[in-house]
Short mmCIF file of C-alpha atoms in Angstrom, two decimals:
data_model
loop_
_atom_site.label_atom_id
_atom_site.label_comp_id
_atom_site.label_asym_id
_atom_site.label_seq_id
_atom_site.Cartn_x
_atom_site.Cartn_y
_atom_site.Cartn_z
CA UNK A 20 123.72 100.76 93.46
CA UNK A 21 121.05 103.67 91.93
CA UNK A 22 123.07 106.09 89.44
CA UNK A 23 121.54 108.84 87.18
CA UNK A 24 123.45 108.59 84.27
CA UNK A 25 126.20 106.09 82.17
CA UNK A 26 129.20 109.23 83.39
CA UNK A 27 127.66 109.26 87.27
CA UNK A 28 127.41 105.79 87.00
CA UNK A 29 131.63 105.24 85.89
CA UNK A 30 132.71 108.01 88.58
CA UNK A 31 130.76 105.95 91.18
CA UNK A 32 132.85 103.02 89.59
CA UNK A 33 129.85 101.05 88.39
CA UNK A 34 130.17 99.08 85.65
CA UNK A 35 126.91 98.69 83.75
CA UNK A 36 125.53 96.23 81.60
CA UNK A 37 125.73 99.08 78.08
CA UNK A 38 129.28 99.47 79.72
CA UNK A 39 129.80 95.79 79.63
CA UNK A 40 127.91 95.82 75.94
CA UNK A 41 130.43 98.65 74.64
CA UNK A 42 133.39 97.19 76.27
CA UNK A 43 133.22 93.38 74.19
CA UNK A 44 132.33 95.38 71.49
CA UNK A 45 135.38 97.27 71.34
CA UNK A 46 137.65 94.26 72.49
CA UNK A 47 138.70 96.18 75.83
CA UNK A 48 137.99 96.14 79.33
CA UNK A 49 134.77 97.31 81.11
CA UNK A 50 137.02 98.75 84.03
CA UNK A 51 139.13 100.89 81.15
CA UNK A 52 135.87 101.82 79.53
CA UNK A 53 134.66 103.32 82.94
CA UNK A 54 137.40 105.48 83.46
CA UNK A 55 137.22 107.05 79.79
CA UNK A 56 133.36 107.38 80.54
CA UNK A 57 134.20 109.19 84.15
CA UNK A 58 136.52 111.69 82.42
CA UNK A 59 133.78 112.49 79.67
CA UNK A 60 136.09 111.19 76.71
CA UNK A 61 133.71 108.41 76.08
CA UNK A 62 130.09 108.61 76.06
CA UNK A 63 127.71 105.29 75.94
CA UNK A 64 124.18 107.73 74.27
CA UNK A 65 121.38 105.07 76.55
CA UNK A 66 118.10 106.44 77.31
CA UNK A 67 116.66 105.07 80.19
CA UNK A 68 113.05 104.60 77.84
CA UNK A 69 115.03 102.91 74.75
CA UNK A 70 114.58 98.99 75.54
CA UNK A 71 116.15 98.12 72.72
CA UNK A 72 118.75 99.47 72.63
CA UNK A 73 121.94 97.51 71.54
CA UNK A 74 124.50 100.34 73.18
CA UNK A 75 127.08 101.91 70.91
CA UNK A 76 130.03 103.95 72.04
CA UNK A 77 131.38 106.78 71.06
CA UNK A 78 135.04 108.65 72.03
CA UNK A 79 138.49 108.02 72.23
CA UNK A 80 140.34 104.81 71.61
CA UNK A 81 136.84 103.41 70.07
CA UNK A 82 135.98 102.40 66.62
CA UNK A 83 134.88 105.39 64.44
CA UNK A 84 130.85 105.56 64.22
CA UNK A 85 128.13 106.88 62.06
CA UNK A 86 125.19 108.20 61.72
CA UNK A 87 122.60 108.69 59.48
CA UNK A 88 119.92 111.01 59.23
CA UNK A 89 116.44 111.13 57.84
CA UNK A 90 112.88 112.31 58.93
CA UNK A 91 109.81 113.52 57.22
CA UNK A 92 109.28 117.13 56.12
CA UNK A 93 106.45 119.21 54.40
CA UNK A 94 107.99 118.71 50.89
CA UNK A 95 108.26 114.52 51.59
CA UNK A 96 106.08 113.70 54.48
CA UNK A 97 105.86 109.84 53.12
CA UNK A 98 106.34 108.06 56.63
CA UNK A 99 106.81 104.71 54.68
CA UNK A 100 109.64 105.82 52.54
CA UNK A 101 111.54 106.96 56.02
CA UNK A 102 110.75 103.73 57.82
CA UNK A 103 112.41 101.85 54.75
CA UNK A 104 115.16 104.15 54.94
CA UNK A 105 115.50 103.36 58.31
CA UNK A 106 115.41 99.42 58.10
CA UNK A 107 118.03 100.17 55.74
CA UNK A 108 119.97 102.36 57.65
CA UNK A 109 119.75 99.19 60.22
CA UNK A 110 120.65 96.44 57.59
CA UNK A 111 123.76 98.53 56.89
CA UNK A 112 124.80 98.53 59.78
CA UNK A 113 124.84 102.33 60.91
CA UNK A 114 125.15 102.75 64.44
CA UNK A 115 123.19 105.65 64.93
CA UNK A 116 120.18 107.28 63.18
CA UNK A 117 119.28 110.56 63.27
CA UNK A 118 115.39 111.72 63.51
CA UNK A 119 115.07 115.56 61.61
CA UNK A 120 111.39 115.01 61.29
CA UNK A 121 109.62 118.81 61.40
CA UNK A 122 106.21 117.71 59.70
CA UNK A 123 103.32 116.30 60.23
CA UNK A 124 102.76 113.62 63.06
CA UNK A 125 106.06 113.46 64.01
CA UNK A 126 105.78 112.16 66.89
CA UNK A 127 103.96 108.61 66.10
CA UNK A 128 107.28 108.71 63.83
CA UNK A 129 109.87 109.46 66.23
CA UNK A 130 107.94 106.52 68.31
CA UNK A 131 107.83 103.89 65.74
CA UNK A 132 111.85 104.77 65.20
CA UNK A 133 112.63 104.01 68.66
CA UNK A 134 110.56 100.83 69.30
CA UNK A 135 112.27 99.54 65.77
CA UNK A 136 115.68 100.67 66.39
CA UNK A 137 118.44 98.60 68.13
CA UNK A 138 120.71 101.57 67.25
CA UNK A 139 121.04 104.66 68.86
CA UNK A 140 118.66 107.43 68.08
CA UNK A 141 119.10 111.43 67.86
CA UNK A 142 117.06 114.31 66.85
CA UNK A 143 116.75 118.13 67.06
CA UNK A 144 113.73 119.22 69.08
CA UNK A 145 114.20 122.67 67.54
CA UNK A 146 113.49 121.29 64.25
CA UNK A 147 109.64 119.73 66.29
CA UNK A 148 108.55 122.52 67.92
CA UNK A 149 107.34 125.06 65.15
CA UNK A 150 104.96 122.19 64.08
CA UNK A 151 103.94 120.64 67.13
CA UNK A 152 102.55 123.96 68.62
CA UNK A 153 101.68 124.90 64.61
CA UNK A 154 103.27 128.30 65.71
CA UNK A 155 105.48 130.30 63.87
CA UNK A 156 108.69 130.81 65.04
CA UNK A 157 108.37 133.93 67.27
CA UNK A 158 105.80 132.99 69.13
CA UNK A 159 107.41 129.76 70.43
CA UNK A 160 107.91 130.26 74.59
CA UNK A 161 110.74 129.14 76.24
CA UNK A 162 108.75 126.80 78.17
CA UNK A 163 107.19 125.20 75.07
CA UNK A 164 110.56 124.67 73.70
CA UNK A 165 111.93 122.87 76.32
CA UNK A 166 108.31 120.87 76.94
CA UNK A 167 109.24 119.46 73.43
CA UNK A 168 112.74 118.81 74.48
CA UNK A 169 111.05 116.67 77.93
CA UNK A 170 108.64 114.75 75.45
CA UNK A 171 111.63 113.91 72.70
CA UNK A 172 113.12 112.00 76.09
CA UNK A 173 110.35 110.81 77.45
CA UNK A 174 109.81 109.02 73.91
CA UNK A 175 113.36 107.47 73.93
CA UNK A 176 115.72 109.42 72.21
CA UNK A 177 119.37 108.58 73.18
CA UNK A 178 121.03 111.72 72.19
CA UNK A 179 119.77 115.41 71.48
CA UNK A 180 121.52 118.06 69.45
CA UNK A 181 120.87 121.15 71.12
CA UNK A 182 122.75 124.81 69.54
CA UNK A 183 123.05 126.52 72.42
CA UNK A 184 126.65 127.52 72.02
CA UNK A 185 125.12 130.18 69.12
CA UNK A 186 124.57 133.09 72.13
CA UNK A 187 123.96 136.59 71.44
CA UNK A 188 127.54 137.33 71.49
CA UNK A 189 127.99 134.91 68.32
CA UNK A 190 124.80 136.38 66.63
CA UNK A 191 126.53 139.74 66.44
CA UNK A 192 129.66 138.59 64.91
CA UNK A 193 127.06 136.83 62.12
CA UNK A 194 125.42 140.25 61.79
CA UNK A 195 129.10 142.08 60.11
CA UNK A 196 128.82 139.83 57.91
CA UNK A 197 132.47 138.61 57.28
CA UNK A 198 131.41 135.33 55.66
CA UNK A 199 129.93 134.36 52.61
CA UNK A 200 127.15 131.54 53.56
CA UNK A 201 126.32 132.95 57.14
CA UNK A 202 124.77 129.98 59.03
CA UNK A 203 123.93 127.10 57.55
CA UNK A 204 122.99 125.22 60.39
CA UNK A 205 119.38 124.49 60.40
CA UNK A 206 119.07 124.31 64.12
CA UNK A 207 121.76 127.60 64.49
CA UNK A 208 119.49 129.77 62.13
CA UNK A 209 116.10 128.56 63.60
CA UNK A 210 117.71 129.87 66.89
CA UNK A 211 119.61 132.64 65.89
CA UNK A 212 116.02 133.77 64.37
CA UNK A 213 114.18 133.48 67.56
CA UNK A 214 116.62 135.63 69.45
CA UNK A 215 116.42 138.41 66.71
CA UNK A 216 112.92 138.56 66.50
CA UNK A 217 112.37 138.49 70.11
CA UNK A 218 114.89 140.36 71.07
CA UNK A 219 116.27 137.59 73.82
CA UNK A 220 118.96 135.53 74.88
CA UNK A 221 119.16 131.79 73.53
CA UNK A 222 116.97 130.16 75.80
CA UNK A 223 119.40 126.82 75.53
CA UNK A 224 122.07 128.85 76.85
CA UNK A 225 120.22 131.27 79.44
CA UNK A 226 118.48 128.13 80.93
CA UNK A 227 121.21 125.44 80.29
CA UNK A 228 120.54 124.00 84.14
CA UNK A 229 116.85 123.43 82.90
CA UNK A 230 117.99 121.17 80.12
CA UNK A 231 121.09 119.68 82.02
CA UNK A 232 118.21 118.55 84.48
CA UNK A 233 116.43 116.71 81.62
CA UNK A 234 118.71 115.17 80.22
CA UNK A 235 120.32 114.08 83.57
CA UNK A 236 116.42 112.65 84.30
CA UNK A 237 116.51 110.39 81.19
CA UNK A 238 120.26 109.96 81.00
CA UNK A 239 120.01 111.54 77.31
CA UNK A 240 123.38 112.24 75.97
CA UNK A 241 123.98 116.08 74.83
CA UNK A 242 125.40 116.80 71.11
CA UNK A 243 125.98 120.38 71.11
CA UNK A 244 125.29 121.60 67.67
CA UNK A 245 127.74 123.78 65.66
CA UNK A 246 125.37 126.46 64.74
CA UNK A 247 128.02 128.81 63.51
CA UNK A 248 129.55 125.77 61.38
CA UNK A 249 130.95 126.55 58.16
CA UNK A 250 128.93 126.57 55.09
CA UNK A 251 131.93 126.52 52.82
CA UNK A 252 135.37 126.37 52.68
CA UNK A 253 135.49 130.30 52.81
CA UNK A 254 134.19 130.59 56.20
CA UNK A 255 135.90 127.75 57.57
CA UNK A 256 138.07 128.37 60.79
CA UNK A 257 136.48 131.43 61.52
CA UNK A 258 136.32 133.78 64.22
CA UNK A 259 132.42 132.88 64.74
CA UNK A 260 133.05 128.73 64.86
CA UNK A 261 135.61 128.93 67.32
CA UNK A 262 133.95 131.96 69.89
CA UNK A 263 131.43 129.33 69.21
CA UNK A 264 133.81 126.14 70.03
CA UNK A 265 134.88 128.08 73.00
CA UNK A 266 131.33 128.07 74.34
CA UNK A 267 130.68 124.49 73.71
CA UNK A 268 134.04 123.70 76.10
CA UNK A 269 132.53 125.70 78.55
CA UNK A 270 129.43 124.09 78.18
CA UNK A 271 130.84 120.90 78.58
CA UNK A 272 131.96 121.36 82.30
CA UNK A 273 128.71 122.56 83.47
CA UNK A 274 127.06 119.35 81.30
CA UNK A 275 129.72 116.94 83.17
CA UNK A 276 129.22 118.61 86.76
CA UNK A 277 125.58 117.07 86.33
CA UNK A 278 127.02 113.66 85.56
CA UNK A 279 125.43 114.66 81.57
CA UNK A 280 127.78 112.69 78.68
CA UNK A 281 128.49 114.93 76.16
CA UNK A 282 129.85 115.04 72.58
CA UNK A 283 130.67 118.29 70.51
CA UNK A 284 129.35 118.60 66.93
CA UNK A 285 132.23 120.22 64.33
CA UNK A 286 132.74 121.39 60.68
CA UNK A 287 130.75 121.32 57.78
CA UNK A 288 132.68 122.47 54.96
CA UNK A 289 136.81 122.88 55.18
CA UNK A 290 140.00 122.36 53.04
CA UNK A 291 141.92 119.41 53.61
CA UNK A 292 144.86 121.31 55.02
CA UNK A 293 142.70 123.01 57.75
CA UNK A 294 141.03 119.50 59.25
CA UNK A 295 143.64 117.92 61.68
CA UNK A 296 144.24 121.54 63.26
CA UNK A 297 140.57 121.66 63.99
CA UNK A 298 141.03 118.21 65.51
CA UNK A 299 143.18 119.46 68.08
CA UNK A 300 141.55 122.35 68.57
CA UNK A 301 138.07 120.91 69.69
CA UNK A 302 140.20 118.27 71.67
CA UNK A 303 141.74 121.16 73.53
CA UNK A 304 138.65 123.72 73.62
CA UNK A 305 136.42 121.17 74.71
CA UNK A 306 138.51 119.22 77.08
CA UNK A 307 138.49 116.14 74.83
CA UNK A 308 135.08 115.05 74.72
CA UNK A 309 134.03 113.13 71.90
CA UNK A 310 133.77 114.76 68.67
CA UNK A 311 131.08 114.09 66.03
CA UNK A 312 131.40 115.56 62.55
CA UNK A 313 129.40 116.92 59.47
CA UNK A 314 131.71 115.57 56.77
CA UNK A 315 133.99 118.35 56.35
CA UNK A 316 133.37 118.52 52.71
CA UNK A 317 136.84 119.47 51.47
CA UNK A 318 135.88 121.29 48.23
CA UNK A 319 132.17 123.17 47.57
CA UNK A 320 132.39 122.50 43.35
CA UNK A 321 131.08 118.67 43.64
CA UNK A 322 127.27 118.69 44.07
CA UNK A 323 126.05 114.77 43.23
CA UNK A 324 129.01 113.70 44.96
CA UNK A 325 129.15 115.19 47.94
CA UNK A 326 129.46 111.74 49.73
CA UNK A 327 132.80 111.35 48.02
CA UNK A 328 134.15 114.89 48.99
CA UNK A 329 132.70 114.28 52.94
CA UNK A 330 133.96 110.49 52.80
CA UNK A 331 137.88 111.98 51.90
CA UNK A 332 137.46 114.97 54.77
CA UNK A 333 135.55 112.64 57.05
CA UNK A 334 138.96 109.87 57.18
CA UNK A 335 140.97 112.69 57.46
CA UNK A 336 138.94 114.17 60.88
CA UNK A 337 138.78 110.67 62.57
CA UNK A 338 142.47 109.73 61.53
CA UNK A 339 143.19 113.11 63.60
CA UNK A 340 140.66 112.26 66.67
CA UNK A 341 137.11 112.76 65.07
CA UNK A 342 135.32 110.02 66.63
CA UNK A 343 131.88 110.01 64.74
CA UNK A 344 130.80 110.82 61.28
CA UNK A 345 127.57 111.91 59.99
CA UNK A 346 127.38 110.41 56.50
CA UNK A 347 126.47 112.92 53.53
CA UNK A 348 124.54 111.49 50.45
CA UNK A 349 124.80 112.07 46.76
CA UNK A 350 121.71 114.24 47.55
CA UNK A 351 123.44 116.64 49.52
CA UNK A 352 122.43 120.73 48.88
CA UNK A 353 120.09 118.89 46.17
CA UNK A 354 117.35 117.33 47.63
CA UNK A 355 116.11 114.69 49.89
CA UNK A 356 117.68 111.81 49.58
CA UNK A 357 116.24 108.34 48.16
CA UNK A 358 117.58 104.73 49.09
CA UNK A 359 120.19 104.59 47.03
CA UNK A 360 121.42 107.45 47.90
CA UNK A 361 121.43 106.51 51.47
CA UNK A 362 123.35 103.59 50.80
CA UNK A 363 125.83 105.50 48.88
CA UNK A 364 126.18 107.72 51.68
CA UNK A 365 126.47 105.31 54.23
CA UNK A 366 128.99 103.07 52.58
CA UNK A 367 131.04 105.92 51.69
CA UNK A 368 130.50 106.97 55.67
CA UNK A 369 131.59 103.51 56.16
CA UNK A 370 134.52 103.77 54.33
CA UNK A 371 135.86 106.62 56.14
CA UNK A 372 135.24 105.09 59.50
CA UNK A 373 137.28 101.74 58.73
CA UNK A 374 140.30 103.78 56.84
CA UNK A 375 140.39 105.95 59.97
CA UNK A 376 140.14 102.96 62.21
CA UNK A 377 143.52 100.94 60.75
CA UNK A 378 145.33 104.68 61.09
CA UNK A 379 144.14 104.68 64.65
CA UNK A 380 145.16 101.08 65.24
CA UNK A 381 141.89 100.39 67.03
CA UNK A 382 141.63 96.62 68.02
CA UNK A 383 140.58 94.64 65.41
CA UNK A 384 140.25 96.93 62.35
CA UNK A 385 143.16 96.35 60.17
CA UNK A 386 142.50 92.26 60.81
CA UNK A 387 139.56 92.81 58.31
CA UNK A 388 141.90 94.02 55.39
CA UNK A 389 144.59 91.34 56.28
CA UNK A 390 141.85 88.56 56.14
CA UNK A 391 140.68 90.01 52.52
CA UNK A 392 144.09 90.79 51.17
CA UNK A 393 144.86 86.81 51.96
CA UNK A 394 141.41 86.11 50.40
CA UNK A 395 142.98 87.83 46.86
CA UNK A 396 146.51 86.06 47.28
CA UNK A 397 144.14 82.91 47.61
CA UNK A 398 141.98 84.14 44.12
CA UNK A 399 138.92 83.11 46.51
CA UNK A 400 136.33 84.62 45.36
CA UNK A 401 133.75 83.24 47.71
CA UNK A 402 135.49 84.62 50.49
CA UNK A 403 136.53 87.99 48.91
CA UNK A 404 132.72 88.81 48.12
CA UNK A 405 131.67 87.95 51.63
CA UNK A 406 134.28 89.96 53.02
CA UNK A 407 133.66 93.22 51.33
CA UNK A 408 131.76 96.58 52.71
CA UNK A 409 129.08 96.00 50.40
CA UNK A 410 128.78 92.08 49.29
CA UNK A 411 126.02 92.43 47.02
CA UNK A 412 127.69 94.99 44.54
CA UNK A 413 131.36 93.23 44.62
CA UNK A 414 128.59 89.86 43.96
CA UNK A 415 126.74 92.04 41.05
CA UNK A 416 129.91 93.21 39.25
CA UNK A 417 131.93 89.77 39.78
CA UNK A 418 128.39 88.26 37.76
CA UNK A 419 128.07 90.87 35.37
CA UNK A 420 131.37 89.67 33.41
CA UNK A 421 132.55 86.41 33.57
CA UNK A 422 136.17 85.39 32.92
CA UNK A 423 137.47 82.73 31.14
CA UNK A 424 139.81 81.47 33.63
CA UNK A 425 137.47 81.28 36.75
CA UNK A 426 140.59 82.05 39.02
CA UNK A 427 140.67 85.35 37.49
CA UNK A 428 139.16 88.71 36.39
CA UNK A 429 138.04 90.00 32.87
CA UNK A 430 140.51 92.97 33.81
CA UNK A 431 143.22 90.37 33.46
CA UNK A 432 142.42 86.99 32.27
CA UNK A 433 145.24 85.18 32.08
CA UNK A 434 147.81 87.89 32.88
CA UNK A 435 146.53 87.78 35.68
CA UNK A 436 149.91 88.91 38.57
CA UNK A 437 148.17 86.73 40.96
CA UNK A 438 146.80 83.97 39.27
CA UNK A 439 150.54 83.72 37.57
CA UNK A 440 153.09 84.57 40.54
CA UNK A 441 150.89 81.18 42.53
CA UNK A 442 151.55 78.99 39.47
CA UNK A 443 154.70 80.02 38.71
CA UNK A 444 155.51 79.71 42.82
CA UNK A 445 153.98 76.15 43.07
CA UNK A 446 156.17 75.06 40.11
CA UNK A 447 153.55 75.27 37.72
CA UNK A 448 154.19 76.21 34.13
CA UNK A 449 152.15 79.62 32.27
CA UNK A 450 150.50 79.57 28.86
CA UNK A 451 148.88 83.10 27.79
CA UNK A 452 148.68 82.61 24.64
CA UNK A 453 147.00 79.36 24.34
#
């Protein structure tokens, strides 16, 4: 049977082979995965040009995912740098990989990405088309920004993120300026720019049925950006992110009555008492599509570790229904991130993802911790190293100071509660002083 996309596909009630990919993967059914992808709470992101793909997906009742992003830029335009961070980005396992390339010859990039990739692959065409058309920003056409739009599918990309919920009714709110960091949304300022300089509608949102149509072409999977996100905990919860929320649900049913998949993109910056409301909320607004969020950084006074302050809100979200993170990086408001702060980032992503997972009881999640926390009963060491998120630091600090009693820890030696509860269990007598 011929179907357009993964969601026309389910409402048919074909079961396809990413279907059948997602479904072992997430140690359920393929016929329960179908419905959830018919009534637009799950999306499988597939482009019908990725042939690599290993499908990922992404919605309720699902493991947590991540993302990472990267991409060259004027300031660091070294392609080899961002192909290492990708191959990392792959070795660690992140399920999907964000391309914000806006320099240079971004598309051989974008290319390379997708033949390489067996994970899922975003980007923000907005971000392209200033330097593909070496134009500035006003003179971009409608037309040319959607023919970049066409060519980022054509080229593979799974997923798009596309602010066309920031319409002119949001800009004005923006304009009294009731908050303190206005938009910080790359994609939602490039945008909200356009329309103020030339004096016109959001062409995402006046031609939404000319996108819907591409995407629907190449089965490319719609993240509507946030562009009225908050920049800090000040602004969170605001009367511009939710008018802006509220257009994103209504976005959603026109995206889903073209058989288009769908996810919503959320918060950037919020306390910790504000998250699980605005779980609901985009549940409810958006008529629970999947939701995929920017941290939310729970405080703004942490720069250099704003992977820990996005890893705390970012359990928080998908303990309350967030169903995929975009990791944050030591680097964050700083500067472009290097390897090791990607890896920082993504474990700490990582981290989130699996803590959210065991509160979520999804299939197979807290069997990981129970299989480690008999590894420490056991003082096997072999097995608790190859085990953990990130073997080959538990490996380097395990090395780095060596115990006298190998069953133990130089935290402990022989005081060890462990070590001493198994002797004294098995009958054994304890000397710590000897």
């Amino acid at each position: 049977m011929n179907y357009a996309t993964q969601m026309d596909a389910a409402r048919k009630g074909i079961i396809t082979p990413q279907m059948v990919t997602v479904a072992q993967k997430e140690q359920m059914t393929p016929e329960a995965l179908r419905e959830l992808i018919a009534a637009g709470q799950v999306i499988i992101p597939a482009n019908k040009n990725h042939k690599n793909l290993d499908a990922e997906g992404v919605g309720q009742g699902l493991r947590t995912k991540i993302n990472v992003n990267l991409g060259i830029s004027k300031d660091c335009p070294d392609v080899d740098l961002e192909m290492d961070k990708v191959k990392m980005a792959l070795a660690m396992k992140a399920e999907a990989i964000m391309d914000l390339s806006c320099y240079g010859k971004t598309r051989d990039f974008r290319r390379k990405l997708v033949d390489l990739s067996p994970a899922m692959i975003g980007t923000v065409p907005i971000y392209d088309a200033v330097g593909f058309y070496d134009k500035d920003l006003k003179d971009l056409t409608a037309d040319e920004i959607f023919e970049v739009v066409e060519r980022h599918c054509d080229d593979g990309v799974d997923f798009l993120t596309i602010h066309a919920g920031i319409n002119r009714g949001a800009a004005e709110k923006i304009k009294r300026r009731e908050r303190i960091t206005n938009i910080v949304s790359r994609g939602g300022s490039l945008m909200f720019t356009w329309m103020a300089l030339n004096d016109r509608e959001n062409p995402f949102y006046e031609y939404y049925d000319r996108l819907l149509d591409i995407c629907r072409a190449y089965d490319v999977s719609l993240s509507l950006g946030d562009g009225c996100r908050p920049g800090c905990l000040h602004d969170a919860t605001d009367a511009c992110q939710v008018e802006e929320l509220i257009t994103l649900g209504e976005l959603t049913r026109k995206a889903w009555e073209k058989d288009v998949q769908v996810m919503i993109e959320g918060p950037g910056h919020m306390a910790l008492n504000e998250i699980a409301g605005n779980m609901m909320l985009e549940k409810r607004l958006c008529h629970g599509a999947p939701f995929y969020v920017l941290g939310p950084i729970v405080t703004d006074v942490a720069p250099g570790y704003d992977h820990i302050t996005s890893a705390i809100g970012g359990a928080v979200a998908a303990a309350n229904g967030a169903d995929f993170l975009c990791y944050v990086t030591p680097a964050e408001h700083l500067r472009l991130p290097d390897l090791e702060d990607m890896k920082e980032g993504i474990i700490a992503a990582r981290i989130a993802a699996h803590a959210a997972d065991i509160a979520k009881g999804i299939p197979g999640a807290r069997r990981w911790d129970d299989t480690m926390a008999q590894a420490r009963a056991d003082l096997d060491w072999e097995k608790m190293l190859g085990l953990a998120m990130d073997p080959d630091k538990a490996r380097r600090y395990r090395e780095s100071s060596q115990p006298e009693q190998e069953d133990s820890c130089t935290m402990c030696g022989k005081m060890c509660a462990v070590r001493n509860m198994n002797r004294v269990l098995a009958g054994k007598d304890i000397q710590l002083n000897d």
